[in-house]
Tab-separated table of C-alpha atoms in Angstrom:
chain	number	residue	atom	x	y	z
A	26	MET	CA	-21.227	-43.288	-36.973
A	27	GLY	CA	-19.071	-40.983	-35.161
A	28	ALA	CA	-16.713	-44.139	-34.456
A	29	THR	CA	-16.783	-45.243	-38.190
A	30	LEU	CA	-15.742	-41.501	-39.286
A	31	GLU	CA	-13.004	-40.924	-36.980
A	32	ASN	CA	-11.320	-44.122	-37.993
A	33	LEU	CA	-12.010	-43.294	-41.650
A	34	GLY	CA	-10.441	-39.967	-41.134
A	35	LEU	CA	-7.491	-41.402	-39.309
A	36	ALA	CA	-7.075	-44.003	-42.212
A	37	LEU	CA	-7.026	-40.976	-44.611
A	38	ILE	CA	-4.391	-39.000	-43.092
A	39	GLN	CA	-2.374	-42.068	-42.477
A	40	ALA	CA	-2.529	-42.655	-46.325
A	41	GLU	CA	-1.812	-39.182	-46.810
A	42	SER	CA	1.584	-39.533	-44.628
A	43	ALA	CA	2.344	-42.669	-46.236
A	44	HIS	CA	2.247	-41.645	-49.903
A	45	VAL	CA	2.734	-37.840	-49.767
A	46	ALA	CA	6.508	-36.486	-49.104
A	47	HIS	CA	6.883	-34.841	-45.730
A	48	ASN	CA	7.483	-31.317	-46.793
A	49	TYR	CA	4.703	-30.065	-44.668
A	50	HIS	CA	3.839	-30.595	-41.032
A	51	PRO	CA	0.323	-30.354	-41.030
A	52	LEU	CA	-2.363	-29.663	-38.033
A	53	PRO	CA	-4.161	-32.981	-37.467
A	54	VAL	CA	-7.257	-32.067	-38.941
A	55	LEU	CA	-9.096	-33.323	-41.853
A	56	ALA	CA	-10.809	-30.507	-44.062
A	57	HIS	CA	-13.870	-31.968	-45.955
A	58	SER	CA	-16.226	-28.568	-47.000
A	59	ALA	CA	-16.208	-25.318	-46.208
A	60	GLU	CA	-18.174	-22.176	-46.547
A	61	GLY	CA	-17.320	-18.367	-45.984
A	62	VAL	CA	-15.003	-18.204	-42.925
A	63	TRP	CA	-15.761	-21.861	-41.629
A	64	VAL	CA	-14.390	-25.250	-42.419
A	65	THR	CA	-16.175	-28.588	-41.722
A	66	ASP	CA	-14.224	-31.891	-40.857
A	67	ILE	CA	-15.073	-35.174	-42.109
A	68	GLU	CA	-16.881	-36.041	-38.835
A	69	GLY	CA	-18.881	-32.666	-39.201
A	70	LYS	CA	-17.012	-30.682	-36.632
A	71	ARG	CA	-16.608	-26.900	-37.810
A	72	TYR	CA	-13.463	-24.621	-37.344
A	73	LEU	CA	-13.218	-20.981	-37.587
A	74	ASP	CA	-10.714	-20.373	-40.377
A	75	LEU	CA	-7.901	-17.849	-39.099
A	76	LEU	CA	-5.183	-18.331	-41.852
A	77	SER	CA	-6.863	-18.472	-45.160
A	78	ALA	CA	-4.345	-20.647	-46.827
A	79	TYR	CA	-1.553	-17.652	-46.130
A	80	SER	CA	-4.230	-15.008	-47.610
A	81	ALA	CA	-5.050	-16.998	-50.739
A	82	LEU	CA	-8.672	-16.908	-49.484
A	83	ASN	CA	-8.960	-13.467	-48.364
A	84	PHE	CA	-12.316	-13.540	-49.803
A	85	GLY	CA	-13.296	-16.724	-47.835
A	86	HIS	CA	-14.134	-19.923	-48.780
A	87	GLY	CA	-16.433	-20.409	-51.913
A	88	HIS	CA	-17.348	-16.599	-52.442
A	89	PRO	CA	-20.604	-16.789	-54.869
A	90	ALA	CA	-19.309	-14.429	-56.784
A	91	ILE	CA	-15.730	-15.871	-57.733
A	92	LEU	CA	-17.414	-19.194	-58.006
A	93	ALA	CA	-19.929	-17.776	-60.477
A	94	ALA	CA	-16.959	-16.619	-62.360
A	95	ALA	CA	-15.481	-19.902	-62.415
A	96	ARG	CA	-18.508	-22.205	-63.241
A	97	GLU	CA	-19.184	-20.098	-66.209
A	98	GLN	CA	-15.841	-20.327	-67.690
A	99	LEU	CA	-15.371	-23.794	-67.019
A	100	GLY	CA	-18.123	-24.531	-69.462
A	101	LYS	CA	-16.478	-22.543	-72.055
A	102	LEU	CA	-12.613	-22.816	-72.381
A	103	THR	CA	-10.082	-23.325	-69.637
A	104	LEU	CA	-6.877	-23.551	-71.333
A	105	THR	CA	-5.005	-22.532	-74.499
A	106	SER	CA	-1.410	-21.784	-73.578
A	107	ARG	CA	-0.188	-18.625	-74.373
A	108	ALA	CA	0.475	-20.135	-78.118
A	109	PHE	CA	-3.067	-18.421	-79.192
A	110	HIS	CA	-5.087	-15.520	-77.799
A	111	ASN	CA	-8.322	-15.995	-75.249
A	112	ASP	CA	-11.134	-13.768	-74.821
A	113	ARG	CA	-10.419	-13.542	-70.872
A	114	LEU	CA	-6.950	-12.418	-70.657
A	115	GLY	CA	-7.041	-9.079	-72.140
A	116	PRO	CA	-9.673	-7.856	-69.894
A	117	PHE	CA	-8.088	-9.353	-66.684
A	118	ALA	CA	-5.070	-7.633	-67.732
A	119	THR	CA	-6.509	-4.460	-68.363
A	120	ALA	CA	-8.170	-4.487	-65.096
A	121	LEU	CA	-5.332	-5.564	-63.036
A	122	SER	CA	-2.936	-3.178	-64.518
A	123	GLN	CA	-5.437	-0.437	-63.546
A	124	LEU	CA	-5.799	-1.197	-60.273
A	125	CYS	CA	-1.857	-1.306	-59.819
A	126	GLY	CA	-1.586	2.030	-61.981
A	127	LYS	CA	0.868	0.202	-64.289
A	128	ASP	CA	1.128	-0.584	-68.115
A	129	LEU	CA	1.602	-3.997	-68.314
A	130	VAL	CA	0.936	-7.656	-66.620
A	131	LEU	CA	2.847	-10.651	-67.052
A	132	PRO	CA	0.582	-13.636	-65.874
A	133	MET	CA	1.775	-16.812	-64.261
A	134	ASN	CA	0.994	-19.453	-61.685
A	135	THR	CA	2.554	-19.501	-58.157
A	136	GLY	CA	3.807	-16.762	-56.128
A	137	ALA	CA	7.706	-18.441	-56.360
A	138	GLU	CA	6.842	-17.846	-60.246
A	139	ALA	CA	6.037	-14.326	-59.824
A	140	VAL	CA	9.606	-13.645	-58.083
A	141	GLU	CA	11.334	-15.930	-60.057
A	142	THR	CA	9.912	-13.646	-63.104
A	143	GLY	CA	10.474	-10.443	-61.368
A	144	ILE	CA	14.297	-11.647	-60.791
A	145	LYS	CA	14.829	-12.203	-64.479
A	146	VAL	CA	13.144	-8.972	-65.493
A	147	ALA	CA	15.259	-7.085	-63.198
A	148	ARG	CA	18.404	-8.486	-64.506
A	149	ALA	CA	17.217	-8.009	-67.985
A	150	TRP	CA	16.084	-4.362	-67.339
A	151	GLY	CA	19.740	-3.852	-65.642
A	152	TYR	CA	21.984	-4.917	-68.768
A	153	ARG	CA	19.086	-4.029	-71.515
A	154	SER	CA	18.207	-0.289	-69.835
A	155	LYS	CA	20.849	0.364	-66.987
A	156	GLY	CA	23.780	-0.858	-68.634
A	157	ILE	CA	25.078	-3.139	-66.478
A	158	ALA	CA	28.109	-5.237	-67.502
A	159	PRO	CA	27.043	-8.874	-68.658
A	160	ASP	CA	26.179	-11.212	-65.639
A	161	ALA	CA	27.240	-8.679	-63.218
A	162	ALA	CA	23.807	-7.427	-62.134
A	163	THR	CA	22.941	-7.902	-58.248
A	164	ILE	CA	19.928	-7.768	-56.340
A	165	ILE	CA	19.591	-6.198	-52.722
A	166	VAL	CA	17.353	-8.431	-50.307
A	167	ALA	CA	16.220	-8.309	-46.719
A	168	ASN	CA	17.585	-10.594	-43.856
A	169	GLY	CA	14.238	-12.772	-42.683
A	170	ASN	CA	12.803	-12.539	-46.106
A	171	PHE	CA	10.638	-15.406	-47.521
A	172	HIS	CA	9.633	-15.327	-51.492
A	173	GLY	CA	9.365	-18.802	-51.971
A	174	ARG	CA	10.810	-22.321	-52.528
A	175	THR	CA	12.682	-22.676	-55.903
A	176	THR	CA	16.524	-23.221	-55.632
A	177	THR	CA	17.454	-19.284	-56.542
A	178	ILE	CA	15.111	-17.971	-53.610
A	179	VAL	CA	16.028	-20.306	-50.638
A	180	GLY	CA	19.689	-19.452	-52.025
A	181	PHE	CA	18.927	-15.781	-50.757
A	182	SER	CA	17.115	-16.996	-47.324
A	183	ASP	CA	18.721	-16.967	-43.946
A	184	ASP	CA	16.311	-19.356	-42.542
A	185	PRO	CA	18.346	-22.520	-41.896
A	186	VAL	CA	14.859	-24.861	-42.628
A	187	ALA	CA	14.498	-23.043	-46.136
A	188	HIS	CA	17.886	-22.820	-47.323
A	189	ASP	CA	20.169	-25.318	-46.004
A	190	ASP	CA	21.351	-28.552	-48.307
A	191	PHE	CA	19.890	-27.079	-51.228
A	192	GLY	CA	23.177	-25.623	-52.673
A	193	PRO	CA	24.851	-24.598	-54.691
A	194	TYR	CA	22.903	-21.691	-55.114
A	195	ALA	CA	22.732	-18.606	-57.591
A	196	PRO	CA	24.749	-15.486	-56.840
A	197	GLY	CA	23.876	-11.615	-57.088
A	198	PHE	CA	22.164	-11.244	-54.287
A	199	VAL	CA	23.008	-8.596	-51.394
A	200	HIS	CA	21.582	-9.115	-47.815
A	201	VAL	CA	20.743	-6.300	-45.693
A	202	PRO	CA	18.953	-6.006	-42.283
A	203	TYR	CA	14.962	-5.466	-42.959
A	204	GLY	CA	13.906	-2.301	-41.881
A	205	ASP	CA	17.221	-0.392	-42.509
A	206	ALA	CA	17.199	2.091	-45.275
A	207	ASP	CA	20.659	3.236	-44.743
A	208	ALA	CA	21.935	-0.277	-44.958
A	209	ILE	CA	19.928	-0.650	-48.248
A	210	ALA	CA	21.695	2.965	-49.348
A	211	ALA	CA	25.077	2.041	-48.536
A	212	ALA	CA	24.757	-1.529	-50.467
A	213	ILE	CA	24.041	-0.275	-53.723
A	214	ASP	CA	26.803	0.292	-56.187
A	215	GLU	CA	26.917	0.412	-60.326
A	216	ASN	CA	25.709	-3.027	-60.584
A	217	THR	CA	22.722	-3.070	-58.513
A	218	ALA	CA	19.582	-3.582	-60.548
A	219	ALA	CA	16.693	-3.797	-57.969
A	220	VAL	CA	16.081	-4.136	-54.258
A	221	LEU	CA	13.448	-6.814	-53.583
A	222	LEU	CA	11.479	-6.377	-50.443
A	223	GLU	CA	8.434	-7.415	-48.656
A	224	PRO	CA	6.489	-4.362	-47.449
A	225	ILE	CA	5.562	-6.465	-44.454
A	226	GLN	CA	7.370	-9.984	-43.841
A	227	GLY	CA	4.723	-12.413	-43.678
A	228	GLU	CA	6.491	-15.568	-42.708
A	229	ALA	CA	8.906	-14.265	-40.456
A	230	GLY	CA	5.763	-13.320	-38.399
A	231	VAL	CA	4.058	-10.508	-39.712
A	232	VAL	CA	7.163	-8.076	-39.379
A	233	VAL	CA	5.905	-4.636	-39.828
A	234	PRO	CA	8.811	-2.120	-40.782
A	235	PRO	CA	9.586	1.417	-39.068
A	236	GLU	CA	7.166	4.246	-39.855
A	237	GLY	CA	8.943	5.822	-42.921
A	238	PHE	CA	11.111	2.981	-44.006
A	239	LEU	CA	9.137	2.242	-47.834
A	240	ARG	CA	9.120	5.902	-48.308
A	241	ARG	CA	12.925	5.923	-48.057
A	242	VAL	CA	13.389	2.897	-49.976
A	243	ARG	CA	11.513	4.860	-52.859
A	244	LYS	CA	13.622	7.780	-53.004
A	245	ILE	CA	16.845	5.962	-52.493
A	246	CYS	CA	16.215	3.518	-55.363
A	247	THR	CA	14.635	6.679	-57.683
A	248	GLU	CA	17.853	8.313	-57.042
A	249	ASN	CA	20.276	5.503	-58.079
A	250	ASN	CA	18.262	4.383	-61.044
A	251	VAL	CA	17.810	1.289	-59.162
A	252	LEU	CA	14.103	-0.976	-59.327
A	253	PHE	CA	11.900	-1.156	-56.122
A	254	ILE	CA	10.418	-4.736	-56.390
A	255	ALA	CA	7.526	-4.961	-53.811
A	256	ASP	CA	6.456	-8.474	-53.119
A	257	GLU	CA	2.934	-8.262	-52.383
A	258	ILE	CA	1.447	-11.871	-52.411
A	259	GLN	CA	0.796	-12.059	-48.927
A	260	SER	CA	0.405	-8.461	-47.869
A	261	GLY	CA	-1.359	-7.191	-50.999
A	262	LEU	CA	-5.111	-7.210	-52.158
A	263	GLY	CA	-6.844	-5.818	-49.432
A	264	ARG	CA	-5.219	-7.810	-46.490
A	265	VAL	CA	-3.603	-4.947	-44.632
A	266	GLY	CA	-6.697	-2.469	-44.933
A	267	GLU	CA	-5.266	-1.014	-48.266
A	268	THR	CA	-4.694	-2.392	-51.865
A	269	PHE	CA	-1.396	-2.719	-51.298
A	270	ALA	CA	0.802	-2.556	-47.934
A	271	CYS	CA	2.983	-0.305	-49.935
A	272	ASP	CA	-0.308	1.923	-49.967
A	273	ARG	CA	-0.071	2.704	-46.161
A	274	GLU	CA	2.928	4.593	-46.832
A	275	GLY	CA	1.586	6.299	-50.500
A	276	VAL	CA	4.529	4.406	-52.298
A	277	VAL	CA	4.520	3.138	-55.622
A	278	PRO	CA	7.136	0.343	-56.243
A	279	ASP	CA	8.381	-0.117	-60.168
A	280	MET	CA	7.435	-3.527	-60.016
A	281	TYR	CA	4.647	-5.600	-58.183
A	282	LEU	CA	4.719	-9.228	-57.316
A	283	LEU	CA	1.181	-10.498	-56.748
A	284	GLY	CA	-0.459	-14.117	-56.278
A	285	LYS	CA	-2.232	-16.323	-53.544
A	286	ALA	CA	-5.387	-14.140	-53.341
A	287	LEU	CA	-5.416	-13.082	-56.865
A	288	GLY	CA	-6.733	-16.562	-57.887
A	289	GLY	CA	-9.714	-15.905	-55.113
A	290	GLY	CA	-8.794	-19.281	-53.461
A	291	ILE	CA	-9.763	-21.239	-56.510
A	292	VAL	CA	-7.010	-21.621	-58.887
A	293	PRO	CA	-3.440	-20.612	-58.855
A	294	LEU	CA	-2.584	-17.267	-59.941
A	295	SER	CA	0.153	-14.515	-59.969
A	296	ALA	CA	1.422	-11.923	-62.011
A	297	VAL	CA	4.476	-9.403	-62.083
A	298	VAL	CA	2.937	-5.957	-62.927
A	299	ALA	CA	5.151	-3.115	-64.101
A	300	ASN	CA	5.166	-0.360	-66.495
A	301	GLU	CA	6.183	-0.796	-70.148
A	302	ASP	CA	9.945	1.089	-69.653
A	303	VAL	CA	10.704	-2.343	-67.234
A	304	LEU	CA	8.374	-5.283	-68.304
A	305	GLY	CA	8.831	-3.987	-71.699
A	306	VAL	CA	12.585	-5.401	-71.831
A	307	ILE	CA	11.191	-9.101	-71.922
A	308	ARG	CA	11.197	-10.472	-75.557
A	309	PRO	CA	8.728	-13.222	-76.956
A	310	GLY	CA	10.247	-16.612	-76.007
A	311	GLU	CA	12.364	-15.385	-73.357
A	312	HIS	CA	9.934	-16.374	-70.691
A	313	GLY	CA	6.262	-18.023	-69.987
A	314	SER	CA	4.226	-20.517	-68.827
A	315	THR	CA	2.059	-23.239	-70.477
A	316	PHE	CA	-0.816	-22.611	-67.761
A	317	GLY	CA	0.165	-18.736	-67.090
A	318	GLY	CA	-2.698	-16.442	-68.359
A	319	ASN	CA	-5.085	-19.521	-68.732
A	320	PRO	CA	-8.614	-18.262	-69.387
A	321	LEU	CA	-9.979	-19.861	-66.474
A	322	ALA	CA	-7.361	-17.997	-64.185
A	323	ALA	CA	-7.735	-14.896	-66.165
A	324	ALA	CA	-11.896	-14.863	-65.618
A	325	VAL	CA	-11.403	-15.722	-61.584
A	326	GLY	CA	-8.542	-12.872	-61.464
A	327	LEU	CA	-10.781	-10.389	-63.307
A	328	ARG	CA	-13.742	-11.073	-60.982
A	329	VAL	CA	-11.430	-10.811	-57.973
A	330	VAL	CA	-9.779	-7.377	-59.168
A	331	GLU	CA	-13.574	-6.075	-59.806
A	332	MET	CA	-14.187	-6.959	-56.154
A	333	LEU	CA	-11.444	-4.694	-54.853
A	334	ALA	CA	-11.881	-2.250	-57.244
A	335	SER	CA	-15.106	-1.327	-54.977
A	336	GLY	CA	-12.794	-0.639	-51.928
A	337	GLU	CA	-15.099	-2.510	-49.704
A	338	PHE	CA	-12.682	-5.197	-48.116
A	339	GLN	CA	-10.163	-2.819	-47.958
A	340	THR	CA	-12.238	-1.146	-45.748
A	341	ARG	CA	-13.246	-4.195	-43.934
A	342	ALA	CA	-9.780	-5.102	-43.279
A	343	LYS	CA	-8.695	-1.805	-41.738
A	344	ALA	CA	-11.699	-1.745	-39.556
A	345	LEU	CA	-11.774	-5.141	-38.344
A	346	GLY	CA	-7.960	-5.158	-37.835
A	347	GLU	CA	-8.480	-2.457	-35.259
A	348	HIS	CA	-10.996	-4.319	-33.618
A	349	LEU	CA	-8.833	-7.366	-33.531
A	350	GLU	CA	-5.786	-5.341	-32.410
A	351	ALA	CA	-8.044	-3.986	-29.453
A	352	ALA	CA	-8.834	-7.681	-28.490
A	353	LEU	CA	-5.345	-9.156	-28.724
A	354	GLN	CA	-3.409	-6.416	-26.766
A	355	ALA	CA	-5.581	-7.237	-23.791
A	356	LEU	CA	-3.804	-10.556	-23.994
A	357	VAL	CA	-0.376	-9.222	-23.747
A	358	GLY	CA	1.395	-9.968	-20.525
A	359	HIS	CA	-1.091	-12.575	-20.114
A	360	GLY	CA	0.752	-15.416	-22.357
A	361	VAL	CA	1.327	-13.150	-25.236
A	362	THR	CA	4.642	-11.049	-25.247
A	363	GLU	CA	4.237	-9.014	-28.667
A	364	VAL	CA	1.472	-8.485	-31.119
A	365	ARG	CA	2.297	-6.993	-34.557
A	366	ILE	CA	-0.705	-6.112	-36.485
A	367	ALA	CA	-1.670	-4.584	-40.132
A	368	GLY	CA	-5.136	-4.588	-41.358
A	369	LEU	CA	-6.338	-7.855	-40.905
A	370	TRP	CA	-3.155	-9.484	-40.317
A	371	ALA	CA	-1.677	-10.510	-37.272
A	372	GLY	CA	1.480	-12.097	-35.452
A	373	VAL	CA	1.422	-13.129	-31.941
A	374	ASP	CA	4.093	-13.985	-30.121
A	375	ILE	CA	3.657	-16.571	-27.364
A	376	ASP	CA	5.279	-16.108	-24.009
A	377	PRO	CA	7.611	-19.321	-24.075
A	378	ALA	CA	6.193	-20.462	-20.522
A	379	TYR	CA	2.776	-21.110	-21.578
A	380	GLY	CA	4.037	-23.199	-24.828
A	381	THR	CA	5.404	-22.884	-28.403
A	382	GLY	CA	3.494	-21.666	-31.289
A	383	ARG	CA	2.776	-25.273	-32.259
A	384	GLU	CA	1.491	-26.229	-29.153
A	385	ILE	CA	-0.585	-23.154	-29.210
A	386	ALA	CA	-2.160	-23.918	-32.711
A	387	GLU	CA	-2.943	-27.688	-31.832
A	388	LYS	CA	-4.896	-26.224	-28.474
A	389	LEU	CA	-6.939	-23.746	-30.403
A	390	LEU	CA	-7.803	-26.442	-32.932
A	391	ALA	CA	-9.267	-28.462	-30.153
A	392	ARG	CA	-11.462	-25.329	-29.639
A	393	GLY	CA	-12.352	-25.041	-33.010
A	394	VAL	CA	-9.959	-22.297	-34.486
A	395	LEU	CA	-7.249	-22.981	-37.150
A	396	VAL	CA	-3.981	-20.927	-36.925
A	397	LYS	CA	-0.553	-21.553	-37.829
A	398	ASP	CA	2.647	-21.116	-35.892
A	399	THR	CA	6.247	-19.975	-37.427
A	400	HIS	CA	9.485	-19.324	-36.065
A	401	GLY	CA	8.884	-21.422	-33.007
A	402	GLN	CA	6.951	-18.925	-30.547
A	403	THR	CA	4.648	-17.164	-33.119
A	404	ILE	CA	1.221	-17.608	-34.355
A	405	ARG	CA	-0.105	-15.957	-37.526
A	406	ILE	CA	-3.795	-14.599	-37.951
A	407	ALA	CA	-4.994	-13.798	-41.102
A	408	PRO	CA	-8.933	-14.591	-41.328
A	409	PRO	CA	-10.881	-13.898	-44.715
A	410	LEU	CA	-11.610	-10.489	-45.043
A	411	THR	CA	-15.432	-11.716	-44.846
A	412	ILE	CA	-15.038	-12.351	-41.506
A	413	ARG	CA	-17.657	-10.913	-38.840
A	414	ALA	CA	-16.250	-8.802	-35.645
A	415	THR	CA	-18.122	-10.980	-33.186
A	416	GLU	CA	-16.237	-14.273	-35.086
A	417	LEU	CA	-13.023	-12.443	-34.266
A	418	ASP	CA	-14.450	-11.600	-30.655
A	419	TRP	CA	-14.754	-15.699	-30.218
A	420	ALA	CA	-11.450	-16.858	-31.711
A	421	VAL	CA	-9.717	-14.495	-29.093
A	422	GLU	CA	-11.760	-15.620	-26.422
A	423	GLN	CA	-10.493	-19.482	-27.377
A	424	LEU	CA	-6.979	-17.999	-27.668
A	425	ARG	CA	-7.549	-16.491	-23.985
A	426	HIS	CA	-8.889	-19.880	-22.766
A	427	VAL	CA	-5.900	-21.693	-23.916
A	428	LEU	CA	-3.359	-19.212	-22.514
A	429	SER	CA	-5.205	-19.499	-19.358
A	430	ALA	CA	-5.225	-23.100	-18.857
């Protein structure tokens, strides 16, 4: 039976490789089912999920409360388009706007759509509210950014893998070093509509900016009548021990870009959240999405927001993150060169003498732990916020074994 299942798994992976475009390089594991923080492959082997779909699974696989909301809505109504009203969108938007302390929500589906929407809103605000000359608006972005994969977004990426061979690129973006508030201040001119930043850079390897950076950005934007847009698609919704990464410095941006965990790991759901004076510049017919704000996603999103409103998951992420940091720091000098951590989100740099990030991820896979590499030597750790301290300890022990081997 084991050999038969192994052969079936190999055949399924080969079929995927033969007929799915090679835009990803997945680890050789074939997931079949999952519950909580554990994923089971087709042969019945279990793996501890320390990636949680890049934070889309903040609440784990198949959280009962989220599944219940989805099942209830599936039997009622799943899609109307925004041509008509539905009875789930209003409650979801109300709850999310309250969670963010803002007036309005513009629902979309994917994180990249949220970023593209934020760019459009910022430009429209620049022309209609700030008075920037037509087609002259610029947006300041940071080196090392990752905001998505659309042609506009990759045009202002400085990662060659994301950027090269996809031009020509949209103009209007000004690059500054990440974490350098003085560079942002120097880059602002009369045509600057917004500063677009990840409060913590995820794809870059969980890069945490210097203390006070976000406060400086907030002050600079306010003084220069420039929008501060926070891409909290990975860092938000409990991941860093606060509802948003901006909360770590007591900062409120003009616009939140949200996604991933907002859909509870069940449906794609993203949103732009801002006040009336910002989002109110968009007029009917100027932007939209057939599936954006659909009742199934809204029902799931409402349940997610209700769960976050209790503060339970933020508290867990903070406490477990401190526990994880202590365990990972013990590996520095023993195959690990640096650990960066915010809440339950860590970037672990592997000493090149011990292998690449990919090689370490493959060895951890063999020991039943799922992580993902980035930028050569870094592995990212972002487990569901429902994980237990004992499970984190076991995972770190597997990393210690891999490095010592």
